[in-house]
Coordinates of C-alpha atoms in Angstrom, one line a residue:
Chain A
X798 CA 0.0 0.0 0.0
X799 CA 2.8 2.4 0.9
X800 CA 4.5 1.8 -2.4
X801 CA 1.3 2.6 -4.3
X802 CA 0.7 5.7 -2.3
X803 CA 4.3 6.9 -3.0
X804 CA 3.8 6.2 -6.6
X805 CA 0.6 8.2 -6.6
X806 CA 2.2 11.1 -4.8
X807 CA 5.2 11.3 -7.1
X808 CA 3.2 10.9 -10.3
X809 CA -0.1 12.4 -9.4
X810 CA -0.2 14.5 -12.6
X811 CA 0.2 11.4 -14.8
X812 CA -2.2 9.4 -12.7
X813 CA -4.9 12.0 -12.8
X814 CA -4.3 12.5 -16.6
X815 CA -4.8 8.8 -17.2
X816 CA -7.8 8.7 -14.9
X817 CA -9.4 11.6 -16.9
X818 CA -8.8 9.8 -20.2
X819 CA -10.2 6.5 -18.8
X820 CA -13.2 8.4 -17.5
X821 CA -13.9 10.0 -20.9
X822 CA -13.5 6.6 -22.7
X823 CA -15.8 5.0 -20.2
X824 CA -18.4 7.7 -20.7
X825 CA -18.0 7.2 -24.5
X826 CA -18.5 3.5 -24.1
X827 CA -21.5 4.0 -21.8
X828 CA -23.1 6.5 -24.3
X829 CA -22.6 3.9 -27.0
X830 CA -24.4 1.3 -24.9
X831 CA -27.3 3.6 -24.2
X832 CA -27.7 4.6 -27.9
X833 CA -27.1 1.1 -29.2
X834 CA -27.5 2.1 -32.9
X835 CA -24.5 1.6 -35.1
X836 CA -25.6 4.0 -37.9
X837 CA -25.9 6.8 -35.3
X838 CA -23.2 6.4 -32.7
X839 CA -20.1 4.1 -32.4
X840 CA -18.2 3.1 -29.3
X841 CA -14.5 3.3 -28.7
X842 CA -13.8 -0.4 -29.4
X843 CA -15.5 -0.5 -32.7
X844 CA -13.6 2.7 -33.8
X845 CA -10.3 1.1 -32.7
X846 CA -11.1 -2.1 -34.6
X847 CA -12.1 -0.1 -37.8
X848 CA -8.9 2.0 -37.6
X849 CA -6.7 -1.1 -37.2
X850 CA -8.4 -2.8 -40.1
X851 CA -7.9 0.3 -42.2
X852 CA -4.2 0.0 -41.6
X853 CA -4.1 -3.8 -41.8
X854 CA -5.8 -3.9 -45.2
X855 CA -3.7 -1.0 -46.4
X856 CA -6.6 1.0 -47.7
X857 CA -5.6 4.0 -45.7
X858 CA -2.1 4.5 -47.1
X859 CA -2.9 6.3 -50.4
X860 CA -5.2 8.6 -48.5
X861 CA -2.6 9.3 -45.9
X862 CA -0.1 10.0 -48.6
X863 CA -2.3 12.5 -50.5
X864 CA -3.4 14.3 -47.4
X865 CA 0.1 14.3 -45.9
X866 CA 1.6 15.7 -49.1
X867 CA -1.1 18.5 -49.2
X868 CA -0.4 19.3 -45.6
X869 CA 3.4 19.3 -45.9
X870 CA 3.5 21.4 -49.0
X871 CA 0.9 23.9 -47.9
X872 CA 2.2 24.2 -44.4
X873 CA 5.8 24.4 -45.5
X874 CA 5.2 27.2 -47.9
X875 CA 3.0 29.0 -45.4
X876 CA 5.8 28.8 -42.9
X877 CA 8.3 30.4 -45.3
X878 CA 5.9 33.1 -46.5
X879 CA 4.5 33.7 -43.0
X880 CA 7.9 34.1 -41.3
X881 CA 9.3 36.5 -43.9
X882 CA 6.1 38.6 -44.1
X883 CA 5.9 38.7 -40.4
X884 CA 9.5 39.9 -40.1
X885 CA 8.8 42.5 -42.8
X886 CA 5.7 43.7 -40.8
X887 CA 7.7 43.9 -37.6
X888 CA 10.6 45.7 -39.2
X889 CA 9.2 48.3 -41.5
X890 CA 6.7 50.9 -40.4
X891 CA 5.7 51.6 -44.0
X892 CA 4.9 47.9 -44.8
X893 CA 2.9 47.8 -41.6
X894 CA 0.9 50.9 -42.3
X895 CA 0.1 49.8 -45.8
X896 CA -0.7 46.1 -45.2
X897 CA -2.3 46.3 -41.8
X898 CA -5.9 46.8 -43.0
X899 CA -5.4 43.8 -45.3
X900 CA -3.9 41.7 -42.6
X901 CA -6.8 42.6 -40.3
X902 CA -9.3 41.7 -43.0
X903 CA -7.6 38.4 -43.8
X904 CA -7.5 37.6 -40.1
X905 CA -11.2 38.2 -39.9
X906 CA -12.0 36.3 -43.1
X907 CA -12.9 32.7 -42.7
X908 CA -10.4 31.5 -45.2
X909 CA -12.2 28.2 -45.7
X910 CA -14.9 30.3 -47.4
X911 CA -12.4 31.1 -50.1
X912 CA -11.9 27.4 -50.8
X913 CA -14.7 27.1 -53.5
X914 CA -13.3 30.1 -55.3
X915 CA -9.8 28.7 -55.3
X916 CA -11.1 25.4 -56.7
X917 CA -12.8 27.4 -59.5
X918 CA -9.5 29.2 -60.3
X919 CA -7.1 26.3 -60.1
X920 CA -9.0 23.2 -60.8
X921 CA -9.2 20.1 -58.6
X922 CA -5.6 19.0 -58.8
X923 CA -3.1 19.2 -56.0
X924 CA -2.3 22.9 -56.5
X925 CA -5.6 24.4 -55.3
X926 CA -5.5 22.2 -52.2
X927 CA -2.0 23.4 -51.3
X928 CA -3.1 27.0 -51.8
X929 CA -6.1 26.5 -49.5
X930 CA -3.9 24.9 -46.8
X931 CA -1.4 27.7 -47.3
X932 CA -4.1 30.4 -46.9
X933 CA -5.6 28.9 -43.8
X934 CA -2.3 28.4 -42.1
X935 CA -0.3 31.5 -43.1
X936 CA -2.2 34.1 -41.1
X937 CA -1.4 32.7 -37.7
X938 CA 2.3 32.5 -38.6
X939 CA 2.4 36.1 -39.9
X940 CA 0.6 37.5 -36.8
X941 CA 2.8 35.7 -34.3
X942 CA 6.0 36.5 -36.0
X943 CA 5.0 40.1 -36.3
X944 CA 4.1 40.2 -32.6
X945 CA 7.4 38.5 -31.8
X946 CA 9.5 41.0 -33.7
X947 CA 7.7 44.0 -32.1
X948 CA 8.0 42.5 -28.6
X949 CA 11.8 41.9 -28.9
X950 CA 13.0 44.5 -26.4
X951 CA 13.4 47.9 -28.1
X952 CA 16.5 48.2 -25.9
X953 CA 18.2 45.4 -27.7
X954 CA 17.6 47.0 -31.0
X955 CA 18.8 50.3 -29.8
X956 CA 21.9 48.7 -28.3
X957 CA 22.6 47.2 -31.7
X958 CA 22.1 50.5 -33.4
X959 CA 24.3 52.3 -30.9
X960 CA 27.1 49.9 -31.6
X961 CA 26.6 50.4 -35.3
X962 CA 25.9 46.7 -35.8
X963 CA 25.2 46.1 -39.5
X964 CA 21.5 45.8 -40.4
X965 CA 21.9 42.2 -41.4
X966 CA 23.3 41.3 -38.0
X967 CA 20.5 43.1 -36.2
X968 CA 18.1 40.8 -38.1
X969 CA 19.9 37.6 -37.7
X970 CA 21.5 38.0 -34.2
X971 CA 18.8 40.1 -32.4
X972 CA 15.4 40.0 -34.1
X973 CA 15.3 36.4 -35.3
X974 CA 16.4 34.7 -32.1
X975 CA 14.3 37.1 -30.0
X976 CA 11.1 36.4 -31.9
X977 CA 11.8 32.7 -32.2
X978 CA 9.5 31.6 -29.4
X979 CA 6.6 33.5 -30.9
X980 CA 7.3 32.1 -34.3
X981 CA 7.1 28.6 -32.9
X982 CA 3.8 29.5 -31.2
X983 CA 2.5 30.7 -34.6
X984 CA 3.7 27.5 -36.2
X985 CA 1.9 25.4 -33.6
X986 CA -1.4 27.3 -34.0
X987 CA -1.1 27.0 -37.7
X988 CA -0.9 23.1 -37.7
X989 CA -4.5 22.8 -36.5
X990 CA -5.6 25.4 -39.0
X991 CA -3.7 23.6 -41.8
X992 CA -5.5 20.4 -41.0
X993 CA -8.8 22.2 -41.2
X994 CA -7.6 23.5 -44.6
X995 CA -6.8 19.9 -45.8
X996 CA -10.3 18.6 -44.9
X997 CA -12.1 21.6 -46.4
X998 CA -10.1 21.5 -49.5
X999 CA -10.8 17.8 -50.0
X1000 CA -14.5 18.4 -49.5
X1001 CA -14.7 20.7 -52.5
X1002 CA -13.4 18.3 -55.0
X1003 CA -11.0 15.4 -54.7
X1004 CA -10.9 11.7 -55.2
X1005 CA -8.4 10.8 -52.4
X1006 CA -7.3 11.8 -49.0
X1007 CA -8.4 11.5 -45.4
X1008 CA -11.0 14.3 -45.7
X1009 CA -12.4 12.7 -48.8
X1010 CA -12.7 9.3 -47.1
X1011 CA -14.5 11.1 -44.2
X1012 CA -17.1 12.6 -46.6
X1013 CA -17.5 9.3 -48.4
X1014 CA -18.3 7.7 -45.1
X1015 CA -20.8 10.5 -44.4
X1016 CA -22.5 10.0 -47.7
X1017 CA -22.9 6.2 -47.1
X1018 CA -23.7 6.6 -43.4
X1019 CA -20.7 4.5 -42.5
X1020 CA -20.4 5.7 -38.9
X1021 CA -17.5 3.6 -37.8
X1022 CA -15.4 4.7 -40.8
X1023 CA -16.4 8.3 -40.3
X1024 CA -15.5 8.4 -36.6
X1025 CA -12.3 6.5 -37.4
X1026 CA -11.2 9.1 -39.9
X1027 CA -12.2 11.9 -37.6
X1028 CA -10.1 10.3 -34.8
X1029 CA -7.1 9.9 -37.1
X1030 CA -7.3 13.6 -38.2
X1031 CA -7.8 14.7 -34.6
X1032 CA -4.9 12.5 -33.4
X1033 CA -2.6 14.0 -36.0
X1034 CA -3.6 17.5 -34.8
X1035 CA -3.0 16.5 -31.2
X1036 CA 0.3 14.9 -31.8
X1037 CA 1.6 17.8 -33.9
X1038 CA 0.4 20.3 -31.3
X1039 CA 2.0 18.5 -28.4
X1040 CA 5.2 18.0 -30.3
X1041 CA 5.6 21.7 -31.1
X1042 CA 4.5 22.5 -27.6
X1043 CA 7.5 20.4 -26.3
X1044 CA 9.8 22.3 -28.7
X1045 CA 8.3 25.6 -27.4
X1046 CA 9.0 24.6 -23.8
X1047 CA 12.6 23.9 -24.6
X1048 CA 13.2 27.1 -26.5
X1049 CA 11.3 29.4 -24.2
X1050 CA 10.8 27.9 -20.8
X1051 CA 9.8 31.3 -19.4
X1052 CA 6.7 31.5 -21.5
X1053 CA 3.5 30.1 -20.3
X1054 CA 2.6 28.0 -23.3
X1055 CA -0.9 27.4 -22.1
X1056 CA -1.9 30.9 -23.0
X1057 CA -3.3 30.4 -26.5
X1058 CA -3.0 34.0 -27.6
Chain B
X1189 CA 5.9 66.5 -38.1
X1190 CA 9.4 65.2 -38.6
X1191 CA 9.0 65.8 -42.3
X1192 CA 9.1 69.6 -41.6
X1193 CA 12.8 70.4 -41.9
X1194 CA 14.2 73.9 -41.4
X1195 CA 15.6 73.9 -45.0
X1196 CA 12.2 73.1 -46.4
X1197 CA 10.5 75.8 -44.4
X1198 CA 12.9 78.5 -45.6
X1199 CA 12.7 77.6 -49.2
X1200 CA 8.9 77.3 -49.3
X1201 CA 7.0 80.4 -50.3
X1202 CA 3.6 79.0 -49.3
X1203 CA 5.0 78.2 -46.0
X1204 CA 1.9 77.8 -43.8
X1205 CA 0.0 75.7 -46.3
X1206 CA 2.9 73.4 -46.9
X1207 CA 3.6 73.1 -43.2
X1208 CA 0.0 72.4 -42.5
X1209 CA -0.2 69.7 -45.1
X1210 CA 3.0 68.1 -43.8
X1211 CA 1.8 68.2 -40.3
X1212 CA -1.5 66.8 -41.2
X1213 CA 0.2 64.0 -43.1
X1214 CA 2.5 63.4 -40.1
X1215 CA -0.4 63.2 -37.6
X1216 CA -2.7 61.0 -39.8
X1217 CA 0.1 59.0 -41.5
X1218 CA -1.4 55.7 -40.3
X1219 CA -4.9 56.6 -41.5
X1220 CA -3.8 58.0 -44.8
X1221 CA -1.6 55.0 -45.6
X1222 CA -4.4 52.6 -44.5
X1223 CA -7.0 54.3 -46.8
X1224 CA -4.5 54.6 -49.6
X1225 CA -3.7 50.9 -49.3
X1226 CA -7.3 49.9 -49.3
X1227 CA -8.0 52.1 -52.3
X1228 CA -5.0 50.7 -54.2
X1229 CA -6.1 47.2 -53.4
X1230 CA -9.6 47.8 -54.7
X1231 CA -8.2 49.4 -57.8
X1232 CA -5.9 46.5 -58.4
X1233 CA -8.8 44.2 -57.9
X1234 CA -10.9 46.0 -60.5
X1235 CA -8.0 46.1 -63.0
X1236 CA -7.5 42.3 -62.6
X1237 CA -11.2 41.9 -63.2
X1238 CA -11.1 43.9 -66.4
X1239 CA -8.1 42.0 -67.5
X1240 CA -9.7 38.6 -67.1
X1241 CA -13.1 39.8 -68.3
X1242 CA -14.8 36.5 -67.5
X1243 CA -17.6 36.7 -64.9
X1244 CA -17.6 33.0 -64.4
X1245 CA -14.0 33.2 -63.3
X1246 CA -13.3 36.4 -61.5
X1247 CA -15.3 39.3 -60.4
X1248 CA -14.6 42.9 -59.5
X1249 CA -15.7 45.1 -56.6
X1250 CA -18.4 46.9 -58.7
X1251 CA -20.2 43.6 -59.5
X1252 CA -20.0 42.5 -55.9
X1253 CA -21.6 45.7 -54.7
X1254 CA -24.3 45.5 -57.4
X1255 CA -25.0 41.9 -56.3
X1256 CA -25.2 43.0 -52.7
X1257 CA -27.8 45.7 -53.6
X1258 CA -29.7 43.1 -55.6
X1259 CA -29.7 40.7 -52.8
X1260 CA -30.9 43.3 -50.3
X1261 CA -33.7 44.3 -52.6
X1262 CA -34.8 40.7 -53.1
X1263 CA -34.7 40.3 -49.4
X1264 CA -32.8 37.0 -49.9
X1265 CA -29.8 38.1 -47.9
X1266 CA -31.8 38.8 -44.8
X1267 CA -32.8 35.1 -44.5
X1268 CA -29.2 34.0 -44.6
X1269 CA -28.0 36.7 -42.4
X1270 CA -30.6 36.0 -39.8
X1271 CA -30.0 32.2 -39.9
X1272 CA -26.2 32.5 -39.5
X1273 CA -26.5 35.2 -36.9
X1274 CA -28.8 33.0 -34.8
X1275 CA -26.4 30.1 -35.0
X1276 CA -23.4 32.2 -34.3
X1277 CA -25.0 34.0 -31.3
X1278 CA -26.4 30.9 -29.7
X1279 CA -23.2 28.9 -30.2
X1280 CA -20.9 31.7 -29.1
X1281 CA -22.9 32.8 -26.1
X1282 CA -23.3 29.3 -24.8
X1283 CA -19.6 28.6 -25.4
X1284 CA -18.5 31.8 -23.6
X1285 CA -20.7 31.0 -20.6
X1286 CA -19.8 27.3 -20.3
X1287 CA -16.1 28.0 -21.1
X1288 CA -15.7 30.5 -18.4
X1289 CA -17.5 28.3 -15.9
X1290 CA -15.6 25.2 -16.7
X1291 CA -12.3 27.0 -17.0
X1292 CA -12.8 28.5 -13.5
X1293 CA -13.7 25.1 -12.1
X1294 CA -10.5 23.6 -13.5
X1295 CA -8.4 26.5 -12.2
X1296 CA -9.7 26.2 -8.6
X1297 CA -9.4 22.4 -8.4
X1298 CA -6.0 20.9 -9.0
X1299 CA -7.3 17.4 -9.3
X1300 CA -9.9 18.3 -11.9
X1301 CA -7.3 20.3 -13.8
X1302 CA -4.9 17.4 -13.9
X1303 CA -7.6 15.0 -14.9
X1304 CA -9.3 17.0 -17.7
X1305 CA -6.7 19.5 -19.0
X1306 CA -5.1 16.9 -21.3
X1307 CA -8.5 16.0 -22.7
X1308 CA -9.4 19.7 -23.2
X1309 CA -6.1 20.5 -24.9
X1310 CA -6.5 17.4 -27.1
X1311 CA -10.0 18.4 -28.1
X1312 CA -8.8 21.9 -28.7
X1313 CA -6.5 20.7 -31.4
X1314 CA -9.2 18.7 -33.1
X1315 CA -10.0 20.1 -36.5
X1316 CA -13.7 21.2 -36.5
X1317 CA -14.7 20.3 -40.0
X1318 CA -14.4 16.7 -38.8
X1319 CA -17.1 17.2 -36.2
X1320 CA -19.6 19.0 -38.4
X1321 CA -20.8 16.0 -40.4
X1322 CA -21.1 14.0 -37.1
X1323 CA -23.4 16.6 -35.6
X1324 CA -25.5 16.8 -38.7
X1325 CA -26.1 13.1 -38.4
X1326 CA -27.0 13.4 -34.8
X1327 CA -28.9 16.7 -34.7
X1328 CA -30.2 17.1 -38.2
X1329 CA -29.9 19.8 -40.8
X1330 CA -31.4 22.6 -38.8
X1331 CA -29.9 25.2 -36.5
X1332 CA -29.2 22.8 -33.6
X1333 CA -26.3 21.0 -35.3
X1334 CA -24.6 24.2 -36.2
X1335 CA -25.0 25.7 -32.7
X1336 CA -23.4 22.5 -31.4
X1337 CA -20.4 22.7 -33.8
X1338 CA -19.9 26.4 -33.1
X1339 CA -20.2 25.8 -29.4
X1340 CA -17.4 23.2 -29.6
X1341 CA -15.2 25.4 -31.7
X1342 CA -15.3 28.4 -29.3
X1343 CA -15.7 26.5 -26.0
X1344 CA -12.1 25.2 -25.8
X1345 CA -10.2 28.4 -26.3
X1346 CA -12.3 30.2 -23.8
X1347 CA -12.0 27.4 -21.2
X1348 CA -8.3 26.9 -21.6
X1349 CA -7.6 30.6 -21.4
X1350 CA -9.8 31.1 -18.4
X1351 CA -7.9 28.3 -16.6
X1352 CA -4.5 29.7 -17.6
X1353 CA -5.6 33.3 -16.6
X1354 CA -6.7 32.4 -13.1
X1355 CA -3.7 30.2 -12.5
X1356 CA -1.4 32.9 -13.8
X1357 CA -2.4 35.6 -11.3
X1358 CA 0.8 36.5 -9.7
X1359 CA 1.2 34.5 -6.5
X1360 CA 2.7 37.5 -4.8
X1361 CA -0.6 39.3 -5.2
X1362 CA -2.4 36.4 -3.6
X1363 CA 0.1 36.2 -0.8
X1364 CA -0.2 39.9 -0.3
X1365 CA -4.0 39.6 -0.1
X1366 CA -3.7 36.8 2.4
X1367 CA -1.1 38.7 4.5
X1368 CA -3.6 41.6 4.7
X1369 CA -6.3 39.2 5.7
X1370 CA -8.5 40.1 2.7
X1371 CA -11.9 38.4 2.7
X1372 CA -12.4 35.6 0.1
X1373 CA -14.9 37.8 -1.8
X1374 CA -12.5 40.8 -2.1
X1375 CA -9.7 38.4 -3.0
X1376 CA -11.8 37.1 -5.9
X1377 CA -13.1 40.5 -7.1
X1378 CA -10.1 42.7 -6.5
X1379 CA -7.2 40.3 -7.2
X1380 CA -8.2 37.2 -9.2
X1381 CA -10.7 38.7 -11.6
X1382 CA -8.5 41.7 -12.7
X1383 CA -5.5 39.4 -13.0
X1384 CA -7.3 36.8 -15.1
X1385 CA -9.3 39.2 -17.3
X1386 CA -6.7 39.8 -20.0
X1387 CA -6.3 36.1 -20.6
X1388 CA -10.1 35.6 -20.5
X1389 CA -10.7 38.3 -23.1
X1390 CA -7.9 36.9 -25.3
X1391 CA -9.8 33.6 -25.1
X1392 CA -13.1 35.2 -26.0
X1393 CA -11.5 36.9 -29.0
X1394 CA -10.0 33.6 -30.2
X1395 CA -13.3 31.9 -29.6
X1396 CA -15.0 34.6 -31.7
X1397 CA -12.8 34.3 -34.7
X1398 CA -13.2 30.5 -34.5
X1399 CA -17.0 30.9 -34.3
X1400 CA -17.0 32.9 -37.5
X1401 CA -15.0 30.3 -39.4
X1402 CA -17.2 27.6 -38.0
X1403 CA -20.4 29.2 -39.3
X1404 CA -19.0 28.6 -42.8
X1405 CA -17.7 25.1 -42.0
X1406 CA -20.9 24.0 -40.3
X1407 CA -23.2 25.1 -43.0
X1408 CA -21.0 23.8 -45.8
X1409 CA -22.0 20.2 -45.1
X1410 CA -25.7 20.6 -45.3
X1411 CA -28.0 23.3 -44.1
X1412 CA -31.3 25.0 -44.8
X1413 CA -30.1 28.5 -45.1
X1414 CA -27.3 30.8 -43.9
X1415 CA -24.3 32.6 -45.3
X1416 CA -22.2 29.4 -45.7
X1417 CA -25.0 27.7 -47.4
X1418 CA -25.3 30.7 -49.7
X1419 CA -21.6 30.6 -50.5
X1420 CA -21.6 26.9 -51.3
X1421 CA -24.7 27.1 -53.5
X1422 CA -23.4 30.1 -55.4
X1423 CA -20.2 28.2 -56.1
X1424 CA -22.2 25.3 -57.6
X1425 CA -23.7 27.6 -60.2
X1426 CA -20.6 29.6 -60.7
X1427 CA -22.2 32.7 -59.3
X1428 CA -19.0 34.4 -58.2
X1429 CA -20.5 37.8 -57.2
X1430 CA -23.0 36.2 -54.8
X1431 CA -20.2 34.1 -53.3
X1432 CA -18.1 37.1 -52.7
X1433 CA -21.0 38.9 -51.1
X1434 CA -21.3 36.0 -48.7
X1435 CA -17.6 35.9 -47.9
X1436 CA -17.5 39.7 -47.4
X1437 CA -20.5 39.5 -45.0
X1438 CA -18.6 36.9 -42.9
X1439 CA -15.5 39.0 -43.0
X1440 CA -17.4 42.1 -41.9
X1441 CA -18.8 40.2 -39.0
X1442 CA -15.3 39.1 -38.1
X1443 CA -13.9 42.6 -38.2
X1444 CA -16.9 44.1 -36.3
X1445 CA -16.9 41.5 -33.6
X1446 CA -13.1 41.8 -33.2
X1447 CA -13.3 45.6 -32.9
X1448 CA -16.0 45.3 -30.3
X1449 CA -14.0 42.8 -28.3
X1450 CA -10.9 45.0 -28.6
X1451 CA -12.9 47.9 -27.3
X1452 CA -14.1 45.9 -24.3
X1453 CA -10.5 44.8 -23.8
X1454 CA -9.3 48.3 -23.6
X1455 CA -12.1 49.4 -21.3
X1456 CA -12.0 46.4 -19.0
X1457 CA -8.3 46.0 -18.7
X1458 CA -6.6 49.4 -19.3
X1459 CA -3.6 48.1 -17.3
X1460 CA -2.8 45.6 -20.0
X1461 CA -0.7 46.6 -23.0
X1462 CA -2.1 45.5 -26.3
X1463 CA -0.1 45.0 -29.3
X1464 CA -0.9 44.3 -32.9
X1465 CA -4.2 42.7 -33.9

């Protein structure tokens, strides 16, 4: 008994976390029992079995490849564009004054609403999907980089200028490292948005991908497949989020990363 | 003002007018650049439209405005606006209330926090379009399913930020309160609430922007009316002006709501410095 109590005391966070997860799963299972209608609601075991069989039969791999490629391309380009634009915003007052209204507008626009327009413009190949993912993801990265550059202590910048440090070194030795934690936050927030982008893009015209599989399941009322796809997408989101969160904690331990600003 | 240099002043004959113009520019620089940028953007948009000259492919600002007037005259737009506003308001209001309550509960009980925070953060990262079809199956094509999806979209940021805000109130302030034997009520009203408010409002703003996106996403998969429904149906018949009207309406809501929340933020927490957007 003493050993168990000690274990509980030293790992109570982990224990409570597991308990919470178990509690939610049990509730899910109980709800499934109560509903008892497979075309309406599906319990955790059935979802697990469906997911395993998707992998075992190999049907999932082409979809994973397509969606993964869309995500990686869109997100990668968004990261490049977002970080450079955010730096430009933070650095130049002129750029800021000219583009601020547009950034504010784009921030307020539900970019997923642009998806049908982009499909009309670029067809239903891979390109429009990458553009949709890019558009949904880029805004968080721009805004966070911008905030980061502005928040780098003005004193450091002044110090650099006072010592006549060349402009390039001010960028690479002061502004970039100073705003890095913010950039990582932006990258993290962008992952979940990019996944939304992938799903929405595939809704508006595609023949492959996790999102497409989800909508096919919806059309055929295949509840287990649908929840299975949803869980896979959600799982990807959670894993990416937690992974980048861990990086964030290493790079900027002084920041409270729970603040989702 | 800094554009007025002594050299300029001496050389200029029409000194007062020039100085006035320069100082006016200096004072309203931000506004002038903003308006100039919007005007330039609209002009560019119109030029691109003229260049393509294909109304099934691209549309200019003039056609969008014409379409908007047409839709207002028909009265069609009101149906969609009312439907989406109803969904958005119900979903967001419920999410804000429940989010603050649950967030506060987690912040005050450490066991609950440790048990459910991982689940909350996990659900927060879940992409919402994935949930929309499920709720349509469960709750039907009407308003209820959309309210549920919007609720889920905005609930998590509000709850997570409320918890973070309350937990982040500087412990020195709490200790100070305790040292001065402050009553629990005063502790809550004078120390915890002002300390947590900036986080809470940040959560509300985040939740709002998610709610707007989710109006579109939730209606996309099947609905009876609404702005998202209008956008998707306009796409299917290549009615690009109508689609742009829908998108601009959602954007307008986004901007308006964000400004209102920013105003509330400035009024409620003048002690917090706000930066950027």
